[in-house]
Amino acid sequence: MGQFKVLKSLVVDSLDTITKGSLKYHLWMGFLTIVILIGMYCYSIQLDEGLSVTGMNDRVSWGLYISNFTFLVGVAAAAVMLVMPTYILKDIDFKQAVLIGEGLAVSALIMCIAFVIADMGGPAVLWHMIPGIGVFNFPKSMLAWDVIVLNVYLFINISIPFYILFRHYQGKEAKHNVYLPGAILSVFWAVAIHLVTAFLYQGLQARPFWNNALLGPRFLASAFAAGPALIILVLAIIKRFTEFKVEEKTIKKIAMIVTVAAQINLIMLISELFKEFYAPTHHSESAYYLFFGLHGKTALLPWIWTAITLNVIATAMLTFNKLRNNLNVLYLCCIMLFVAIWIEKGFGLIVPGFIPGPYGKIVEYLPTGIEVGVTLGIWALGAFIFTILAKTAIGIELGKLQFKSKKDTV
Amino acid sequence: MSENKKWYSLDLGLNKKKGSSGSCGCGKTEGGCNSHKEELSAEEFYEAAINASIGEERHKDGFEQVFDVKMDRRTAFKKLTASLLIGAGAVSTSCSLTTSGDAKEKAQIDWEEQFKGNYKLMTDDEKKKTVDRLMRSYELRTGKNISMTAENAAEDVLFGYAFNISKCQGYMDCVSACVEENNQDRNSEMQYIRIHEMKDGEGFKFDKADDNYYHEVPQEGHFYMGTQCFHCDDPPCVDVCPVQATWKEEDGLVVIDYDWCIGCRYCMAACPYDGRRFNWSKPEVPENEVNKNQHYLGNRMRKKGVMEKCTFCVQRTRKGKNPACVEACPTGARIFGNLLDPNSSIRWVLENKKVFRLKEDLGTEPKFWYFMD
Ligand code: SF4
Ligand code: SF4
């Protein structure tokens, strides 16, 4: 079969590209490998002793892992912000960005899955969740929905870029009518993974901090700020270290998306704050804890105020065209926004949901070294996967990677 | 009964009329029961609902659903790879090549236990088999015998609990009795029951209460209130579980299959009453303190990384006894019984006292009432 031959050659070629590179590239990959190994070591301790090696306990039963999971779902969905204009509106500027964006989505999703598995008490019986051999609580459990939705999204985001790259690898144009339906589907799907993940929390009447109709929309807004912000940063790095041409126009267009999303996010934040603090009820206690501390317990204050400060400054700066069009300022803003939203949608969202507890008990949560180690390991894994994907994609797009024997192509 | 209620409400079956011939499970008194006229009888509807939710699983029940005891190699290999791929190689023991009889048997048991199905979907026969295996496994490991049952819910039983706030003095005898009865982890000092010490004259201020006190009781100017899993009639913890590892039994007990739970702790986040406890590390009970009268859904030994909680002592109550906490309470503050039995003391309390429940606005319908003398 011709196709198989092409595929084999693609795998060989890409293995070749990812193992070759400049010294900086090797240093980067070596560094990531070390961090991944440290993470795996930490995880082995956790497997051995149980989740007691983390900072979580019966009162705060989700922590750093689930926080990162939540945040990364947002990043994964952001690729779609670039997919839509490229494929549907035929906006050429975005085309290169899209492949990068979808690569980012794939690595983010793999990280999501890794975080969920790291958080499980019984990873050995995870097969109970596989539809068909296990028992799935569908449609009642939002977690069951989430598993399905995330995996389908992963599938879509692997197959579209793969198809495009596979065609380009053979020196052919990717056929529009083949990938367009997939692209449109992925647009809706991105919104779905977001909403479903938000519903995971939103649907719990036990946790007033989450049981709030704005949670889903705010998820979307913040994700569409943080995700593209990350894409801008990645494009900037690619632009700097490879020959891949990323036009300034592309970056500026994405910056526009970031700006609008960040502004909407800020408006929703204000609305949320108003509701919690204008007429505080019993249900506002978590918000009080988050923003001001409760009964002298203030562990989250430095985090959330850093996040809010960064968020407000970055959004304000982005709002002015002059500042936004200066690339260095833009990159700075993107870093600020990314960090701010990571704190806000991760720590700032998950932990206060448990504090105070159902009966008002306040037990604070701080991740342990092992938890941090596993988390860094998973982030390194994501970066590692992304680097591989991006390097192959760039190789193909630049025409460096091409299928040799033309007569074999179908 | 108002038919147009938009929310769930607890049906104690107080109005349930038992037909002389076939019984109709709709529990309606007025307006008759329509279910026979419609195309779907109550049972068929139930059947259909189950099929809709778990589909095929139900027909290939229990073990078969995942693994037959005598599995053929191909499926076995397939399942094993799936499990290995996903996470840790917890089945390593099953690959042991030792030829000694005991070791082999142990390996076989571990293997079958690793790949058994969800207890909720097992037939009685399968339930018995897993219980036998667990007992045998304990014997092989420790040389001691335990007795474990898989007793099902009895008919016409719905368990309920009432707590007399005026009587409780905070002695916490219930707590220690519970820990001993239910083989809870001694290392982390896991406790299902929390006793909240509150100040007189401040009302129910849970956030100001002390639920972890170490002083003489009763403390002057304080009153006490106990909480545990309330066995909600519409339990949010059950809805959220992605693998149906926790469910409500016919007699109203909300239980967990410790071997099916994957430890995601979603149910813990969903419980509004702090009713659930997680095994953050391997639970340990000194061998001589193990309560050997066990139930599969109750106090049998747990492993690390699974959820557990109060089961109203299913191993006792299904045998007609009171839960350990009720028996241990020196003040008689705790009352337990069958809500469907008009002569039970719990029914007397519900009918004669001003009872209330916690967080009723959440619609969870706890089967745990508080009252005062
Ligand atoms: S009290 Fe909590 S754990 Fe118990 S049934 Fe209700 S929601 Fe579930
Ligand atoms: S921790 Fe166990 S019982 Fe609870 S939701 Fe997860 S799988 Fe179900």
CSV table of N, CA and C in Angstrom, one decimal, chain A residues 105-177:
chain,number,residue,atom,x,y,z
A,105,ALA,N,-2.9,22.2,21.3
A,105,ALA,CA,-4.1,21.6,21.9
A,105,ALA,C,-3.8,20.1,22.2
A,106,VAL,N,-3.1,19.5,21.3
A,106,VAL,CA,-2.9,18.0,21.5
A,106,VAL,C,-2.0,17.9,22.8
A,107,SER,N,-0.9,18.7,22.9
A,107,SER,CA,-0.1,18.5,24.1
A,107,SER,C,-0.9,18.9,25.3
A,108,ALA,N,-1.7,19.9,25.3
A,108,ALA,CA,-2.5,20.3,26.4
A,108,ALA,C,-3.4,19.2,26.9
A,109,LEU,N,-4.0,18.6,25.9
A,109,LEU,CA,-5.0,17.5,26.2
A,109,LEU,C,-4.3,16.3,26.8
A,110,ILE,N,-3.1,16.0,26.3
A,110,ILE,CA,-2.3,14.9,26.9
A,110,ILE,C,-2.0,15.2,28.3
A,111,MET,N,-1.6,16.5,28.6
A,111,MET,CA,-1.3,16.9,29.9
A,111,MET,C,-2.6,16.8,30.8
A,112,CYS,N,-3.7,17.2,30.3
A,112,CYS,CA,-5.0,17.1,31.0
A,112,CYS,C,-5.2,15.6,31.5
A,113,ILE,N,-5.0,14.7,30.5
A,113,ILE,CA,-5.2,13.3,30.9
A,113,ILE,C,-4.2,12.9,31.9
A,114,ALA,N,-3.0,13.3,31.7
A,114,ALA,CA,-2.0,12.9,32.7
A,114,ALA,C,-2.3,13.5,34.1
A,115,PHE,N,-2.8,14.7,34.2
A,115,PHE,CA,-3.2,15.3,35.5
A,115,PHE,C,-4.3,14.5,36.1
A,116,VAL,N,-5.3,14.1,35.3
A,116,VAL,CA,-6.4,13.4,35.9
A,116,VAL,C,-5.9,12.1,36.4
A,117,ILE,N,-5.1,11.4,35.7
A,117,ILE,CA,-4.6,10.1,36.1
A,117,ILE,C,-3.7,10.3,37.4
A,118,ALA,N,-2.9,11.3,37.4
A,118,ALA,CA,-2.1,11.6,38.6
A,118,ALA,C,-3.0,11.8,39.8
A,119,ASP,N,-4.2,12.3,39.6
A,119,ASP,CA,-5.0,12.6,40.7
A,119,ASP,C,-5.8,11.4,41.2
A,120,MET,N,-5.9,10.4,40.4
A,120,MET,CA,-6.7,9.2,40.8
A,120,MET,C,-6.1,8.4,42.0
A,121,GLY,N,-7.0,7.9,42.8
A,121,GLY,CA,-6.5,7.1,43.9
A,121,GLY,C,-6.2,5.7,43.4
A,122,GLY,N,-6.9,5.2,42.3
A,122,GLY,CA,-6.6,3.9,41.8
A,122,GLY,C,-6.4,3.8,40.4
A,123,PRO,N,-5.2,4.3,39.9
A,123,PRO,CA,-4.9,4.3,38.5
A,123,PRO,C,-5.0,2.8,37.9
A,124,ALA,N,-4.8,1.8,38.7
A,124,ALA,CA,-4.8,0.5,38.2
A,124,ALA,C,-6.1,0.0,37.8
A,125,VAL,N,-7.2,0.6,38.3
A,125,VAL,CA,-8.5,0.2,37.9
A,125,VAL,C,-9.2,1.3,37.0
A,126,LEU,N,-8.4,2.1,36.3
A,126,LEU,CA,-8.9,3.1,35.5
A,126,LEU,C,-9.7,2.5,34.3
A,127,TRP,N,-9.5,1.3,34.0
A,127,TRP,CA,-10.3,0.6,33.0
A,127,TRP,C,-11.8,0.6,33.3
A,128,HIS,N,-12.1,0.8,34.6
A,128,HIS,CA,-13.5,0.9,34.9
A,128,HIS,C,-14.2,2.0,34.2
A,129,MET,N,-13.4,2.9,33.7
A,129,MET,CA,-14.0,4.1,33.0
A,129,MET,C,-14.1,3.9,31.5
A,130,ILE,N,-13.5,2.9,31.0
A,130,ILE,CA,-13.5,2.8,29.5
A,130,ILE,C,-14.8,2.2,29.1
A,131,PRO,N,-15.6,3.0,28.3
A,131,PRO,CA,-16.9,2.5,27.9
A,131,PRO,C,-16.7,1.1,27.2
A,132,GLY,N,-17.6,0.2,27.5
A,132,GLY,CA,-17.5,-1.1,26.9
A,132,GLY,C,-17.1,-2.1,27.9
A,133,ILE,N,-15.9,-1.9,28.4
A,133,ILE,CA,-15.4,-2.9,29.4
A,133,ILE,C,-15.8,-2.5,30.9
A,134,GLY,N,-15.8,-1.2,31.1
A,134,GLY,CA,-16.2,-0.7,32.4
A,134,GLY,C,-17.7,-0.4,32.5
A,135,VAL,N,-18.0,0.4,33.5
A,135,VAL,CA,-19.4,0.8,33.7
A,135,VAL,C,-19.3,2.3,33.7
A,136,PHE,N,-20.1,2.9,32.8
A,136,PHE,CA,-20.0,4.3,32.6
A,136,PHE,C,-21.3,5.0,33.2
A,137,ASN,N,-21.1,6.0,34.0
A,137,ASN,CA,-22.3,6.6,34.5
A,137,ASN,C,-22.8,7.7,33.6
A,138,PHE,N,-23.2,7.3,32.4
A,138,PHE,CA,-23.6,8.3,31.4
A,138,PHE,C,-25.1,8.2,31.3
A,139,PRO,N,-25.8,9.3,31.2
A,139,PRO,CA,-25.4,10.7,31.1
A,139,PRO,C,-25.4,11.4,32.5
A,140,LYS,N,-25.5,10.7,33.6
A,140,LYS,CA,-25.6,11.4,34.8
A,140,LYS,C,-24.4,12.2,35.3
A,141,SER,N,-23.3,11.5,35.2
A,141,SER,CA,-22.1,12.1,35.7
A,141,SER,C,-21.4,13.0,34.7
A,142,MET,N,-21.1,14.2,35.2
A,142,MET,CA,-20.4,15.2,34.3
A,142,MET,C,-19.0,14.7,34.0
A,143,LEU,N,-18.4,14.0,34.9
A,143,LEU,CA,-17.1,13.5,34.6
A,143,LEU,C,-17.1,12.5,33.5
A,144,ALA,N,-18.1,11.7,33.4
A,144,ALA,CA,-18.2,10.8,32.3
A,144,ALA,C,-18.3,11.6,31.0
A,145,TRP,N,-19.1,12.6,31.0
A,145,TRP,CA,-19.2,13.5,29.8
A,145,TRP,C,-17.8,14.0,29.5
A,146,ASP,N,-17.2,14.5,30.5
A,146,ASP,CA,-15.9,15.1,30.2
A,146,ASP,C,-14.9,14.2,29.6
A,147,VAL,N,-14.9,12.9,30.1
A,147,VAL,CA,-14.0,12.0,29.5
A,147,VAL,C,-14.2,11.8,28.0
A,148,ILE,N,-15.5,11.6,27.7
A,148,ILE,CA,-15.9,11.5,26.3
A,148,ILE,C,-15.5,12.7,25.4
A,149,VAL,N,-15.9,13.8,25.9
A,149,VAL,CA,-15.7,15.0,25.2
A,149,VAL,C,-14.2,15.3,25.0
A,150,LEU,N,-13.4,15.1,26.0
A,150,LEU,CA,-12.0,15.4,25.9
A,150,LEU,C,-11.3,14.4,24.9
A,151,ASN,N,-11.7,13.2,25.0
A,151,ASN,CA,-11.1,12.2,24.1
A,151,ASN,C,-11.4,12.5,22.6
A,152,VAL,N,-12.7,12.8,22.4
A,152,VAL,CA,-13.1,13.1,21.0
A,152,VAL,C,-12.3,14.3,20.5
A,153,TYR,N,-12.2,15.3,21.4
A,153,TYR,CA,-11.5,16.5,21.0
A,153,TYR,C,-10.0,16.2,20.6
A,154,LEU,N,-9.5,15.3,21.5
A,154,LEU,CA,-8.1,14.9,21.2
A,154,LEU,C,-8.0,14.3,19.8
A,155,PHE,N,-8.9,13.4,19.5
A,155,PHE,CA,-8.9,12.7,18.3
A,155,PHE,C,-9.0,13.7,17.1
A,156,ILE,N,-10.0,14.7,17.2
A,156,ILE,CA,-10.1,15.7,16.1
A,156,ILE,C,-8.8,16.4,15.9
A,157,ASN,N,-8.2,16.8,17.0
A,157,ASN,CA,-7.1,17.7,16.9
A,157,ASN,C,-5.8,16.9,16.5
A,158,ILE,N,-5.8,15.6,16.6
A,158,ILE,CA,-4.7,14.9,16.1
A,158,ILE,C,-5.0,14.7,14.6
A,159,SER,N,-6.2,14.3,14.2
A,159,SER,CA,-6.4,13.9,12.9
A,159,SER,C,-6.3,15.1,11.8
A,160,ILE,N,-6.9,16.3,12.2
A,160,ILE,CA,-6.8,17.3,11.2
A,160,ILE,C,-5.4,17.7,10.8
A,161,PRO,N,-4.6,18.1,11.8
A,161,PRO,CA,-3.2,18.5,11.4
A,161,PRO,C,-2.5,17.3,10.8
A,162,PHE,N,-2.8,16.1,11.2
A,162,PHE,CA,-2.1,15.0,10.6
A,162,PHE,C,-2.4,14.9,9.2
A,163,TYR,N,-3.7,15.0,8.9
A,163,TYR,CA,-4.1,14.9,7.5
A,163,TYR,C,-3.4,16.0,6.6
A,164,ILE,N,-3.4,17.2,7.2
A,164,ILE,CA,-2.8,18.3,6.4
A,164,ILE,C,-1.3,18.1,6.2
A,165,LEU,N,-0.6,17.7,7.3
A,165,LEU,CA,0.8,17.5,7.2
A,165,LEU,C,1.1,16.3,6.3
A,166,PHE,N,0.3,15.3,6.4
A,166,PHE,CA,0.5,14.1,5.6
A,166,PHE,C,0.5,14.5,4.1
A,167,ARG,N,-0.5,15.3,3.7
A,167,ARG,CA,-0.6,15.8,2.3
A,167,ARG,C,0.6,16.6,1.9
A,168,HIS,N,0.9,17.6,2.8
A,168,HIS,CA,2.0,18.4,2.5
A,168,HIS,C,3.3,17.7,2.4
A,169,TYR,N,3.4,16.6,3.2
A,169,TYR,CA,4.6,15.8,3.2
A,169,TYR,C,4.8,15.2,1.8
A,170,GLN,N,3.7,14.8,1.2
A,170,GLN,CA,3.7,14.2,-0.2
A,170,GLN,C,3.8,15.3,-1.2
A,171,GLY,N,3.9,16.6,-0.8
A,171,GLY,CA,3.9,17.6,-1.7
A,171,GLY,C,2.6,18.0,-2.4
A,172,LYS,N,1.5,17.6,-1.7
A,172,LYS,CA,0.2,17.9,-2.2
A,172,LYS,C,-0.5,18.9,-1.4
A,173,GLU,N,-1.5,19.5,-1.9
A,173,GLU,CA,-2.3,20.4,-1.2
A,173,GLU,C,-3.3,19.6,-0.3
A,174,ALA,N,-3.6,20.0,0.8
A,174,ALA,CA,-4.7,19.3,1.6
A,174,ALA,C,-6.0,19.7,1.0
A,175,LYS,N,-6.9,18.7,0.9
A,175,LYS,CA,-8.2,18.9,0.3
A,175,LYS,C,-9.1,19.6,1.2
A,176,HIS,N,-9.7,20.7,0.8
A,176,HIS,CA,-10.5,21.5,1.6
A,176,HIS,C,-11.7,20.8,2.2
A,177,ASN,N,-12.4,20.1,1.3
A,177,ASN,CA,-13.6,19.4,1.7
A,177,ASN,C,-13.4,18.2,2.6
